[in-house]
Tab-separated table of C-alpha atoms in Angstrom:
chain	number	residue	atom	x	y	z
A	1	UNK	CA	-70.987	-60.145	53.415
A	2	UNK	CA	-73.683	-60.825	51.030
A	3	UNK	CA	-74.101	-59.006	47.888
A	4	UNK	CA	-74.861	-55.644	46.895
A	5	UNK	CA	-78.728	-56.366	45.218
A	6	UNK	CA	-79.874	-58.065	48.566
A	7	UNK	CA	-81.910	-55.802	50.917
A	8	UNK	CA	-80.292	-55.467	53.759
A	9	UNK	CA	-80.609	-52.281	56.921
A	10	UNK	CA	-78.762	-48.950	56.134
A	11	UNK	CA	-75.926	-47.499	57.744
A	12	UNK	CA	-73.886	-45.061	58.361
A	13	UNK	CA	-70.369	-44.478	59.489
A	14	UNK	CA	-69.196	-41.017	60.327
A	15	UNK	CA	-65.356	-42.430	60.382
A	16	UNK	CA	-62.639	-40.745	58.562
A	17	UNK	CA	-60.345	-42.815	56.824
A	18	UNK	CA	-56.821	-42.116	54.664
A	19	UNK	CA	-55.713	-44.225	52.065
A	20	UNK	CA	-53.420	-46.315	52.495
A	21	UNK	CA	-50.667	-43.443	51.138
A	22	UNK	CA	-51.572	-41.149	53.731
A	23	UNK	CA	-51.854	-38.116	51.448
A	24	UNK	CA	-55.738	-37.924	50.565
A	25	UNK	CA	-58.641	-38.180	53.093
A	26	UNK	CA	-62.028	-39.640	52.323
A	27	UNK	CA	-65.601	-39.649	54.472
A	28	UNK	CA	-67.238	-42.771	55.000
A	29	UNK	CA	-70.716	-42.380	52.873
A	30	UNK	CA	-73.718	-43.938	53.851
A	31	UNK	CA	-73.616	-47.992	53.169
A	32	UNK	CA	-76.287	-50.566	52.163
A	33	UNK	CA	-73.985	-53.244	51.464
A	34	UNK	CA	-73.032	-54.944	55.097
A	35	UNK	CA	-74.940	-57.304	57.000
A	36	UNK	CA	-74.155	-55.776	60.540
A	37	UNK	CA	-73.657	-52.160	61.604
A	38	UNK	CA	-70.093	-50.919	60.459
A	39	UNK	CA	-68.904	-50.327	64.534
A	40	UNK	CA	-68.460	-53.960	64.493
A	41	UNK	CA	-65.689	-53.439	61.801
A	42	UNK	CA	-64.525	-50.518	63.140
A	43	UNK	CA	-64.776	-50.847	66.657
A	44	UNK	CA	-62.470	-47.858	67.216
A	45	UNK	CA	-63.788	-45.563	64.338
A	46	UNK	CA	-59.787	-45.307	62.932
A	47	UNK	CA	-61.050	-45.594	59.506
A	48	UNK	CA	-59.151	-49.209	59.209
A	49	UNK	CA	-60.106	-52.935	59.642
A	50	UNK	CA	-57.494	-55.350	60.573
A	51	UNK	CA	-56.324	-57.827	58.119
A	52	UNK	CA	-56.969	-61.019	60.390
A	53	UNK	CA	-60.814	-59.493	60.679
A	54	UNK	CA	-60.281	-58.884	56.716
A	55	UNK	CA	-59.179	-62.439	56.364
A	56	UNK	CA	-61.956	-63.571	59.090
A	57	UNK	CA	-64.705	-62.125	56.717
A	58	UNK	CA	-63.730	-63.383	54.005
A	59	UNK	CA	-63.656	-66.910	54.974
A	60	UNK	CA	-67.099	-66.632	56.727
A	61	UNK	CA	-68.938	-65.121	53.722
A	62	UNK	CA	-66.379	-65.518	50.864
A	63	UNK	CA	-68.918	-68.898	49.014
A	64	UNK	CA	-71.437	-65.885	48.399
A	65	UNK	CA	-69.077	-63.956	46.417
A	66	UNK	CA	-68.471	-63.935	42.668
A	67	UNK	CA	-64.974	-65.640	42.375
A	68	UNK	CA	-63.208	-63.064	40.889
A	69	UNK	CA	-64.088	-60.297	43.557
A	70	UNK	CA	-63.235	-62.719	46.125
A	71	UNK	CA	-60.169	-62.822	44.309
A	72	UNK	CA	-59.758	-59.016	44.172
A	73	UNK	CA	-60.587	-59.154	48.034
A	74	UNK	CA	-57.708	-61.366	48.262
A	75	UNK	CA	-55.355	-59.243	46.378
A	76	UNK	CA	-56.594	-56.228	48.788
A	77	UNK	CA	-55.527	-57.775	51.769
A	78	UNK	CA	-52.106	-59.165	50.750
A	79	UNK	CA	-50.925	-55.358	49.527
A	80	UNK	CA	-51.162	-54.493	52.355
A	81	UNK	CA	-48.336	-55.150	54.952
A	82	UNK	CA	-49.171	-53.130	57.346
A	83	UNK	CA	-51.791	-55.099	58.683
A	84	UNK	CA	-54.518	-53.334	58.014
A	85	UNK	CA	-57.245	-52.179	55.300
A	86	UNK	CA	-58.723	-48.790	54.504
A	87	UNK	CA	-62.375	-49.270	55.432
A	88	UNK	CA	-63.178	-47.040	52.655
A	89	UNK	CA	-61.889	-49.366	50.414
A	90	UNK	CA	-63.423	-51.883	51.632
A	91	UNK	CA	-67.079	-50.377	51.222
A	92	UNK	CA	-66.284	-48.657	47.962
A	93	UNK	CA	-65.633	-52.534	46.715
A	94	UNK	CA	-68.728	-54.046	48.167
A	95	UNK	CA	-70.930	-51.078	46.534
A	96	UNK	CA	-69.039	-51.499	43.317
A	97	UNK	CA	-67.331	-48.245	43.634
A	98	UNK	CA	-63.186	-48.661	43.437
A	99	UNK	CA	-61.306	-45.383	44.441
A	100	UNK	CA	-58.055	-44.280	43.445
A	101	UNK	CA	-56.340	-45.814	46.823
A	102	UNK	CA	-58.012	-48.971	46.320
A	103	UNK	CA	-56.560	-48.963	42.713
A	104	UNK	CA	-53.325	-48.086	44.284
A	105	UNK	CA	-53.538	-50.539	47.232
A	106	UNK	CA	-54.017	-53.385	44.641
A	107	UNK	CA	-51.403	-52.732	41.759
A	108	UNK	CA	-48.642	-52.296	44.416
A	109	UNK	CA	-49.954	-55.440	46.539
A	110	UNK	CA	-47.459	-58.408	46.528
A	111	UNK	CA	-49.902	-60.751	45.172
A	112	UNK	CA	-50.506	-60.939	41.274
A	113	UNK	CA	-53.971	-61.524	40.310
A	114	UNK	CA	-52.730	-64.844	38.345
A	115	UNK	CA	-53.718	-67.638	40.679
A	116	UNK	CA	-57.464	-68.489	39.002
A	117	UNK	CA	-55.968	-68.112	35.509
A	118	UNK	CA	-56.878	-65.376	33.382
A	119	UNK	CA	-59.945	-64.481	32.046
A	120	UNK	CA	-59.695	-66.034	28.800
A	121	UNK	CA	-58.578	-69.056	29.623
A	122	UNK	CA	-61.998	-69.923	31.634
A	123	UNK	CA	-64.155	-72.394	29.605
A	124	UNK	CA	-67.739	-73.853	29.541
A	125	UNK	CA	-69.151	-70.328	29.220
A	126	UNK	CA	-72.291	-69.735	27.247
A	127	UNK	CA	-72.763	-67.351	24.418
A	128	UNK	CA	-73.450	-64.234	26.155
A	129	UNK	CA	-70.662	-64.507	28.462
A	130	UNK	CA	-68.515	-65.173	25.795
A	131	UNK	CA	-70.026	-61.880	24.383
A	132	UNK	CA	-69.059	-60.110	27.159
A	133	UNK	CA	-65.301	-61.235	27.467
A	134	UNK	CA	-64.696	-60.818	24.089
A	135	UNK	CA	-66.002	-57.194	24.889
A	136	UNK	CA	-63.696	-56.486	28.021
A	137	UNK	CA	-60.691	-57.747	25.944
A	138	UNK	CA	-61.448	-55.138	23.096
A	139	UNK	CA	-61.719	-52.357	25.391
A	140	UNK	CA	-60.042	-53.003	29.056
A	141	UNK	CA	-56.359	-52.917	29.218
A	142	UNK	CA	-56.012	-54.910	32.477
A	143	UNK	CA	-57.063	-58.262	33.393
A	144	UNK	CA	-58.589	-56.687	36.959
A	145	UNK	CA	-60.696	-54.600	35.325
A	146	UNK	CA	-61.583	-56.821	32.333
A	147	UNK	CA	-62.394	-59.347	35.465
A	148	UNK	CA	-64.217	-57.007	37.511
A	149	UNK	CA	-66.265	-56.123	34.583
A	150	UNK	CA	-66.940	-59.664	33.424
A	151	UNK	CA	-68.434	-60.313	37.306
A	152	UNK	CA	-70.615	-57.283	37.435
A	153	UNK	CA	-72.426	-56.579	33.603
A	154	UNK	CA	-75.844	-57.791	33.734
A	155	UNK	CA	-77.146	-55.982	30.361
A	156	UNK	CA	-79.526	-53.689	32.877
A	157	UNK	CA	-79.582	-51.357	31.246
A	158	UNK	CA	-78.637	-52.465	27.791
A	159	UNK	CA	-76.584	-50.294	25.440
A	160	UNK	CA	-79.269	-48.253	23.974
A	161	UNK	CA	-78.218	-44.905	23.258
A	162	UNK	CA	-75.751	-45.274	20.450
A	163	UNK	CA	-78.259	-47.394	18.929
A	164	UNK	CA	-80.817	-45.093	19.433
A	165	UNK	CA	-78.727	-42.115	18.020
A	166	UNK	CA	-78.284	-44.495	15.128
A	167	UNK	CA	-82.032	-45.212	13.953
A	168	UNK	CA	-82.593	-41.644	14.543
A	169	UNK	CA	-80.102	-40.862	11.700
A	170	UNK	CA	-81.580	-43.262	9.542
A	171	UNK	CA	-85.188	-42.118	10.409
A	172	UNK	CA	-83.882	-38.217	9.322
A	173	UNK	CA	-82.052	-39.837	6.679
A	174	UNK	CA	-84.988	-41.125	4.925
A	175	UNK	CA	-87.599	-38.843	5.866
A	176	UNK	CA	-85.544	-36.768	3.449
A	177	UNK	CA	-84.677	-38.959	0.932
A	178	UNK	CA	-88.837	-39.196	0.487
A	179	UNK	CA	-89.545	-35.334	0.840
A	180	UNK	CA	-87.032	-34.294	-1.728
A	181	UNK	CA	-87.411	-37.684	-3.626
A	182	UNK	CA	-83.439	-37.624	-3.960
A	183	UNK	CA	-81.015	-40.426	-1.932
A	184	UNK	CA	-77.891	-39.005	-3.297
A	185	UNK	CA	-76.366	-35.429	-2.631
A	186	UNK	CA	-79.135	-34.110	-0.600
A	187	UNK	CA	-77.195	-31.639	0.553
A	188	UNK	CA	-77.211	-29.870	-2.874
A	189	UNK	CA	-80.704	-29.209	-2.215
A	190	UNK	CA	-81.805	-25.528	-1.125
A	191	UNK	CA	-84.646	-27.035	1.028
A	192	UNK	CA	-82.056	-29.484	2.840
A	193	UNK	CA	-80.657	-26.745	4.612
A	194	UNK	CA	-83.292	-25.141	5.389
A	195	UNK	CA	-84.328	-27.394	7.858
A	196	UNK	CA	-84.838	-27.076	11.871
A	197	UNK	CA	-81.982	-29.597	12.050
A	198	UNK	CA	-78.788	-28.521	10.184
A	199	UNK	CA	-76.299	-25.718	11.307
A	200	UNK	CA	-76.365	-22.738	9.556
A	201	UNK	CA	-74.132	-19.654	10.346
A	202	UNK	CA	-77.329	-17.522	9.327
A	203	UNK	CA	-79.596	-19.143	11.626
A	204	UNK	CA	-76.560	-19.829	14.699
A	205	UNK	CA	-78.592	-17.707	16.983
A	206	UNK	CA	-80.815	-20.850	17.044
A	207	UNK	CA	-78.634	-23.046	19.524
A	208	UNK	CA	-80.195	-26.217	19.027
A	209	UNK	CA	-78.788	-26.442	15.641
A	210	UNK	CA	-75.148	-26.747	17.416
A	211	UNK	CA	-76.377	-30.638	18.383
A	212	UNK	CA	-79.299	-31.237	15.586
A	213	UNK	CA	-76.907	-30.932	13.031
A	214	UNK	CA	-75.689	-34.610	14.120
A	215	UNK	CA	-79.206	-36.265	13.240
A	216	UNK	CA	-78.574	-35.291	8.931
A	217	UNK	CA	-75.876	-36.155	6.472
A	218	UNK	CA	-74.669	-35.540	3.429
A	219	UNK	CA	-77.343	-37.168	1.368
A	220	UNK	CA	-74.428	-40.149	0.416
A	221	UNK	CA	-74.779	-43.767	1.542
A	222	UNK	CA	-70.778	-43.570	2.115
A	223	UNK	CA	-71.274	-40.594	4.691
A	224	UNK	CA	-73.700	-42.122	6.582
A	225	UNK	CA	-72.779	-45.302	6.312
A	226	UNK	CA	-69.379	-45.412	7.409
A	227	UNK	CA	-70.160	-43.116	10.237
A	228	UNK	CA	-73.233	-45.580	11.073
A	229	UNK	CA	-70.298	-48.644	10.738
A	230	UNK	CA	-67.693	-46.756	13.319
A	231	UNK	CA	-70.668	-45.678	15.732
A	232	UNK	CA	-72.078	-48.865	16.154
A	233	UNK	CA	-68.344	-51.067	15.904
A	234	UNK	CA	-66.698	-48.954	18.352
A	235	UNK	CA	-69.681	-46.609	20.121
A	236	UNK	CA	-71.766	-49.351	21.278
A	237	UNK	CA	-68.934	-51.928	23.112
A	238	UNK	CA	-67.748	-48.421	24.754
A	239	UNK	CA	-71.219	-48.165	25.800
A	240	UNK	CA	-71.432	-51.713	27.392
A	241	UNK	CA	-68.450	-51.273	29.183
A	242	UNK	CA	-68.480	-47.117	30.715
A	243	UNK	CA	-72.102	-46.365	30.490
A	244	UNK	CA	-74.304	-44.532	28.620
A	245	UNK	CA	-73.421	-41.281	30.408
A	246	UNK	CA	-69.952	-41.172	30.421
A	247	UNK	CA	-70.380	-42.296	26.405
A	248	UNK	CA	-73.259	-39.598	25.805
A	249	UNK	CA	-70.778	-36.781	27.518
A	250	UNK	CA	-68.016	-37.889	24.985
A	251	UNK	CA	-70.432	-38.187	22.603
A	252	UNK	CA	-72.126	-34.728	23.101
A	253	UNK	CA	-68.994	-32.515	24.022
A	254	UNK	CA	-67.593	-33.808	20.208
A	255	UNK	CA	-70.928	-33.214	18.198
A	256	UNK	CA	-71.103	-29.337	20.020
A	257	UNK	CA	-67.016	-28.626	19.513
A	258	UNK	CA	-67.970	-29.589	15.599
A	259	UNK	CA	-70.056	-27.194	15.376
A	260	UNK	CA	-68.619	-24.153	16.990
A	261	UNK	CA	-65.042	-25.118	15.477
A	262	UNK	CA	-66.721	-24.702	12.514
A	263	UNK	CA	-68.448	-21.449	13.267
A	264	UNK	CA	-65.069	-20.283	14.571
A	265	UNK	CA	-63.053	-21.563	11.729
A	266	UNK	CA	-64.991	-21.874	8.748
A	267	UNK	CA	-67.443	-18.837	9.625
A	268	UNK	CA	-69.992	-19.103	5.997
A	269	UNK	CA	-70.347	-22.766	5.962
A	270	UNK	CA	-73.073	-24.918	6.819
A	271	UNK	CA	-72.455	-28.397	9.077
A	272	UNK	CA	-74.225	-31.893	8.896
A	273	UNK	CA	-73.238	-35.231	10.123
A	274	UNK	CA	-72.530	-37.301	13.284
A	275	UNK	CA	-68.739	-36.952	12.485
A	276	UNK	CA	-68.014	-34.759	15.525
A	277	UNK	CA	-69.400	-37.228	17.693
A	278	UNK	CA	-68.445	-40.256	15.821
A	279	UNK	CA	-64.849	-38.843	15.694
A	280	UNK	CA	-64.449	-38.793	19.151
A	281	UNK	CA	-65.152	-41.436	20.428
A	282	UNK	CA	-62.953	-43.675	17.892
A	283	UNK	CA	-60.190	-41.134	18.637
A	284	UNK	CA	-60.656	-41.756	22.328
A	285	UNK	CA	-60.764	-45.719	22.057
A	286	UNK	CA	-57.755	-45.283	19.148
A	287	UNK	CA	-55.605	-43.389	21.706
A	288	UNK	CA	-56.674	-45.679	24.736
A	289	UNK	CA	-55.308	-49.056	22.914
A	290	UNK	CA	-52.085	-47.087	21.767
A	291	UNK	CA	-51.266	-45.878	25.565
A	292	UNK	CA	-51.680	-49.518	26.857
A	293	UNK	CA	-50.346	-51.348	23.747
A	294	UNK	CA	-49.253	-54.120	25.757
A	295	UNK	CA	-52.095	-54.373	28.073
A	296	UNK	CA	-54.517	-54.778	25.354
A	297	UNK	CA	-55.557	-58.608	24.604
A	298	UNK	CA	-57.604	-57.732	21.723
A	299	UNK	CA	-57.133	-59.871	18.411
A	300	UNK	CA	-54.958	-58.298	15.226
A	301	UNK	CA	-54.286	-54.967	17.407
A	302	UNK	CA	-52.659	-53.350	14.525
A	303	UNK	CA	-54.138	-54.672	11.412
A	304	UNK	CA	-57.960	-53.555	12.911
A	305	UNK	CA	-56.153	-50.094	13.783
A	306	UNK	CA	-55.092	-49.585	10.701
A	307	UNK	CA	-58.693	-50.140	9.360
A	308	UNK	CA	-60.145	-47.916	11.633
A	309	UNK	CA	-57.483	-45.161	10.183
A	310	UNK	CA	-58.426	-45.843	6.741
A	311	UNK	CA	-61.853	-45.476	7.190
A	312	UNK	CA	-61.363	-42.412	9.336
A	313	UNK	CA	-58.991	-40.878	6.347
A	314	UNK	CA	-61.738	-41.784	3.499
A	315	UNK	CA	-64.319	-40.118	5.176
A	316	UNK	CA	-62.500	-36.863	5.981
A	317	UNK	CA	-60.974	-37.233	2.316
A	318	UNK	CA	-64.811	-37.021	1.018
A	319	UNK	CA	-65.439	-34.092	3.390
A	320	UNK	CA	-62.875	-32.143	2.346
A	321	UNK	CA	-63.467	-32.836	-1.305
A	322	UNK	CA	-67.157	-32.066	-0.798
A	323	UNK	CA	-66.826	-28.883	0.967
A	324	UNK	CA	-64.217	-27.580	-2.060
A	325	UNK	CA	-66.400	-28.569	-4.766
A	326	UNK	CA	-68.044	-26.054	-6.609
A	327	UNK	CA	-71.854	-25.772	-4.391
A	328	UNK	CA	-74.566	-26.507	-6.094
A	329	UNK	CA	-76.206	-23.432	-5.866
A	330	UNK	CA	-73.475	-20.095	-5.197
A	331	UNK	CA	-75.283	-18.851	-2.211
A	332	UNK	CA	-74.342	-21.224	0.198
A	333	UNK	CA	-70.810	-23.498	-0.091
A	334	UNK	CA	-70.917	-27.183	0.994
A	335	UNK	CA	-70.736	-28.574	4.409
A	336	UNK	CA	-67.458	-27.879	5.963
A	337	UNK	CA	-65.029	-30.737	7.443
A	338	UNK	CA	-63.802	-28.985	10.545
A	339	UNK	CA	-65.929	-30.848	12.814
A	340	UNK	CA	-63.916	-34.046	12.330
A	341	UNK	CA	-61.153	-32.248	13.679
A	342	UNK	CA	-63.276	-30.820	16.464
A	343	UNK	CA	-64.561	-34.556	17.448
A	344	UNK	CA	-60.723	-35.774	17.402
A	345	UNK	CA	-59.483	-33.012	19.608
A	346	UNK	CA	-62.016	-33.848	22.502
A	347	UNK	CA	-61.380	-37.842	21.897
A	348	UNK	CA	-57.650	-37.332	22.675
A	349	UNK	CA	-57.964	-34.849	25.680
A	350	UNK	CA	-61.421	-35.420	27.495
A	351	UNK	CA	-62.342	-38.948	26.009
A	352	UNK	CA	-59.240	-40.647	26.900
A	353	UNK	CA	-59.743	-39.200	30.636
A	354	UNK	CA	-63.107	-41.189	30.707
A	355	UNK	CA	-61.969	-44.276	29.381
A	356	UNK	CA	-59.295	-44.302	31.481
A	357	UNK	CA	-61.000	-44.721	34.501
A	358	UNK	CA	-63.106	-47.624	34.111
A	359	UNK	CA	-65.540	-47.813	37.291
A	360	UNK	CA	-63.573	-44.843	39.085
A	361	UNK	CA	-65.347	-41.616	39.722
A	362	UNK	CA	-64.229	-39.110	37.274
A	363	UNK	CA	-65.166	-36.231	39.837
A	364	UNK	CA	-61.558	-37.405	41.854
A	365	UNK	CA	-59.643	-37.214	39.002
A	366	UNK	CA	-57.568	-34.209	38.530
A	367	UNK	CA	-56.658	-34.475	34.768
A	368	UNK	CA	-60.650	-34.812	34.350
A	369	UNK	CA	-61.224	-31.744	35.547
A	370	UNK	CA	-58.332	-29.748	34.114
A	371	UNK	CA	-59.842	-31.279	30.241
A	372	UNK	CA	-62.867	-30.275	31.174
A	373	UNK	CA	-62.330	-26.799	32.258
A	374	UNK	CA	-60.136	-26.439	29.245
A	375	UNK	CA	-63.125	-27.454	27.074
A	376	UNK	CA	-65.892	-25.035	28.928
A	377	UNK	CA	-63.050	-22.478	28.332
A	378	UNK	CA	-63.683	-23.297	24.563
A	379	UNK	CA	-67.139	-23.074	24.094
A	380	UNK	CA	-67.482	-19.688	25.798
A	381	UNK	CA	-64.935	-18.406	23.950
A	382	UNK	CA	-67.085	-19.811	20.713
A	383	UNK	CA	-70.373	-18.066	22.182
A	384	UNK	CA	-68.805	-14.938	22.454
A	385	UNK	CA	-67.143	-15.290	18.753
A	386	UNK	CA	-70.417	-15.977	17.112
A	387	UNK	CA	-71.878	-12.767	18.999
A	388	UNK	CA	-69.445	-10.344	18.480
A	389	UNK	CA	-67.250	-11.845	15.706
A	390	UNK	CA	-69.074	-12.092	12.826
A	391	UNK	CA	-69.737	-8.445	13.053
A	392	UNK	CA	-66.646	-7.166	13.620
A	393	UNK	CA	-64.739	-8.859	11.049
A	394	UNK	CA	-67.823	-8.018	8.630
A	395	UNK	CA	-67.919	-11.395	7.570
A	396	UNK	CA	-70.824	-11.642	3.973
A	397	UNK	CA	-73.121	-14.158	4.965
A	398	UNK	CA	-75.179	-15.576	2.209
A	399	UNK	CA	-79.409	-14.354	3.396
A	400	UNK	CA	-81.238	-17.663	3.563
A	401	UNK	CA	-83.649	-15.704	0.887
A	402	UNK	CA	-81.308	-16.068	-1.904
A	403	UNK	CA	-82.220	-19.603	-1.190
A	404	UNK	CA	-85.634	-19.164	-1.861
A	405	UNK	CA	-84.666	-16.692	-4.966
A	406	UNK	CA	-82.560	-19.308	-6.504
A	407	UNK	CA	-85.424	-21.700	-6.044
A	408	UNK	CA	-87.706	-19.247	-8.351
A	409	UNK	CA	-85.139	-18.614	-11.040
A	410	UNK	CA	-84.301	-22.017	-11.558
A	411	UNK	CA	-88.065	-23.106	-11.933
A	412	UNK	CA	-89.778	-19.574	-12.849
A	413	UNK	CA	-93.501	-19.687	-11.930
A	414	UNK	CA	-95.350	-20.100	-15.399
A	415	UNK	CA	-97.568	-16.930	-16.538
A	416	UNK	CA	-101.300	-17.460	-16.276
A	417	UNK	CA	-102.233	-16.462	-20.048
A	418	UNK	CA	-105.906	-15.498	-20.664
A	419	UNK	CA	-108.099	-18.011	-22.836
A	420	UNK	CA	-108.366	-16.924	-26.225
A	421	UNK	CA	-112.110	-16.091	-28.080
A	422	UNK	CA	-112.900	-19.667	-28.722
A	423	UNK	CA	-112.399	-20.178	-24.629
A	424	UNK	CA	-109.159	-22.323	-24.897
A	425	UNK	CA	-105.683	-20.927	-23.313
A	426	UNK	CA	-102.487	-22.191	-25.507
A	427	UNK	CA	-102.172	-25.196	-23.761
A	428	UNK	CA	-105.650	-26.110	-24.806
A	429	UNK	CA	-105.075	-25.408	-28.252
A	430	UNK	CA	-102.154	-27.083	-28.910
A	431	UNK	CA	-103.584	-29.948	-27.393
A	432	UNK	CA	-106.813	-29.306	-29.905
A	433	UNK	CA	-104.181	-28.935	-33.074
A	434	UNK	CA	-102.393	-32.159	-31.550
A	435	UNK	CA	-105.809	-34.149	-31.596
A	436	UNK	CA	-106.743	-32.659	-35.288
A	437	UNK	CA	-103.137	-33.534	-36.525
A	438	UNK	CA	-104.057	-37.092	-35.522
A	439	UNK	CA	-107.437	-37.379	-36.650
A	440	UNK	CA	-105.953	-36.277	-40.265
């Protein structure tokens, strides 16, 4: 039973296997895992291997194992007294795929996954592993998955999209800073938000704006740099541990129910920020450590909570101060604060689903798919708002001209006077009179 990277034949199995429940049926998929053909397991095609082949296995080909799957292995084969194993299982193991029986199979199982000692406790490990341990006690709640997670990272691929998101925010950040030559309060600028990237309910028809919006902030280092502090603290170990596109769906689905809670909500305001996104996924990770208090090993549990509250209350605090303090220019109020809220609602519904189910496929789990129906619910009921909505409640949006018209009336383009009979304008003369004032 070698291990899943070597290149081995492919098979097939059309066997049809229950769990080890009896109440959900699974087809065999297509294998590349096993040394021989899958018959030889399943001589009779029941969908079950014996435990004393199990056992059989295992001791022929157990030394080319990581010792903590062999352990898991173990723990598969004790729960179950009935003498035999779901092949499915089995395969979903070896292709580092665990379904919800083979969950099942080894929580109820008789023996406790104590005998190597627990994951912390191992020694002589070099810095990265260290890294990564300290990593699956800060985000896995049980020592088989913080195990199982420790035995199969290999930083391929590494966490690169929360980083990425990051130095794109920075990039926009000072791109702007340089065009409008101003690094605080940006936002009070007329050209800010007019744009390509931030929402504005004059220019909603342009859906990209519903996700650019993420890429700009406030103009403040405290906006940006708190929400650059919780992406990276809580986004990127998240990342290591689910994926980059379980994280980017969490990610995503908070940044886009920002923006169209806000354009449901707060109909005349303009959005900017990576709170949304940011939002959620703290929320998600927040809720996650609260449901499995006990399972979580992490250091100063409540203490680094209550940090990660504070920081979440100070920045909403300054976006609700900003958004109700007089605009700097009447035609268009400040940035609203809604999409926080939006970002927090999808953490605690359809980010705690996903982080949840560590290595489990979220397409067989039930309470997935009821979130995520709920939230596709939402945004077409935002799509047809904005369409229709804004109409009939005859709701004044500010014209993105005033913009430009406030620009002109608070610097006035200077009349071209004609030069005078001596071929000097005013300028030129008072520059003459200055020069003759001096020579005098």
């Amino acid at each position: 039973m070698p291990d899943a990277s070597r290149d081995v034949p492919v098979h097939s199995s059309p066997a049809v296997a229950a769990n080890a429940e009896g109440d959900e049926i699974e087809v065999l998929e297509s294998i590349d895992v096993l040394p021989v053909a899958p018959e030889d397991f399943d001589s009779e095609s029941s969908g079950f291997i014996s435990t004393e082949r199990f056992r059989d296995l295992l001791a022929a080909h157990g030394s080319e194992l990581d010792p903590h799957k062999l352990e898991v292995l173990l723990a598969l084969a004790d729960g179950n007294a009935d003498g035999k194993i779901c092949y499915q299982d089995f395969v979903n193991l070896l292709s580092n795929k665990r379904s919800n029986s083979f969950r099942r199979a080894i929580l109820q199982g008789s023996r406790q996954l104590k005998g190597a000692g627990a994951l912390g406790e191992e020694v002589g490990l070099g810095l990265s592993q260290r890294l990564v341990r300290h990593i699956a006690y800060e985000t896995l709640p049980r020592e088989i998955d913080r195990k199982w997670y420790f035995d199969s990272y290999t930083c391929c691929p590494p966490p690169w999209l929360i980083l990425a998101i990051t130095i794109a925010e920075v990039a926009v950040f000072m791109y702007y800073g340089l065009q409008l030559d101003r690094w605080v309060l940006q936002v009070s600028s007329p050209h800010f938000l007019r744009g390509p990237l931030p929402y504005h309910p004059q220019l909603r028809i342009q859906a990209w704006r519903y996700l650019s919006y993420a890429f700009m902030h406030a103009g403040r280092i405290e906006h940006l740099g708190l929400n650059m502090a919780m992406q990276l603290l809580v986004g990127v170990p998240l990342e290591m541990v689910h994926g980059a596109l379980r994280i980017g769906l969490v990610y995503v689905c908070g940044v886009l129910a920002g923006s169209l809670a806000v354009s449901v909500t707060d109909m005349t305001a303009p959005v900017v920020g990576s709170s949304g996104g940011v939002y959620a996924l703290v929320s998600a990770h927040l809720a996650n450590v609260v449901m499995n208090w006990s399972g979580m090993k992490c250091q100063f549990k409540l203490f680094r909570m209550a940090m990660a509250l504070v920081c979440m209350s100070v920045e909403f605090g300054r976006a609700v101060w900003l958004r109700f303090y007089p605009p700097a220019f009447p035609p268009c109020p400040n940035p609203s604060f809604v999409a926080h809220l939006g970002g927090v609602m999808v953490g605690l519904t359809l980010g705690v689903v996903v982080l949840q189910n560590y290595e489990q496929r979220l397409q067989e789990q039930s309470l997935f798919w009821i979130f995520f129906s709920v939230y596709l619910l939402f945004v077409l009921c935002a799509v047809f708002w904005n369409v229709f909505a804004y109409s009939l409640l005859d709701v004044r949006l500010p014209p993105l001209f005033e913009l430009q018209r406030w620009l002109h009336e608070l610097h006035p383009p200077q009349p071209h006077r004609p030069p005078n009979k001596s071929g000097l304008n005013s300028a030129g003369l008072h520059a003459k009179s200055v020069g003759l004032f001096r020579e005098n």
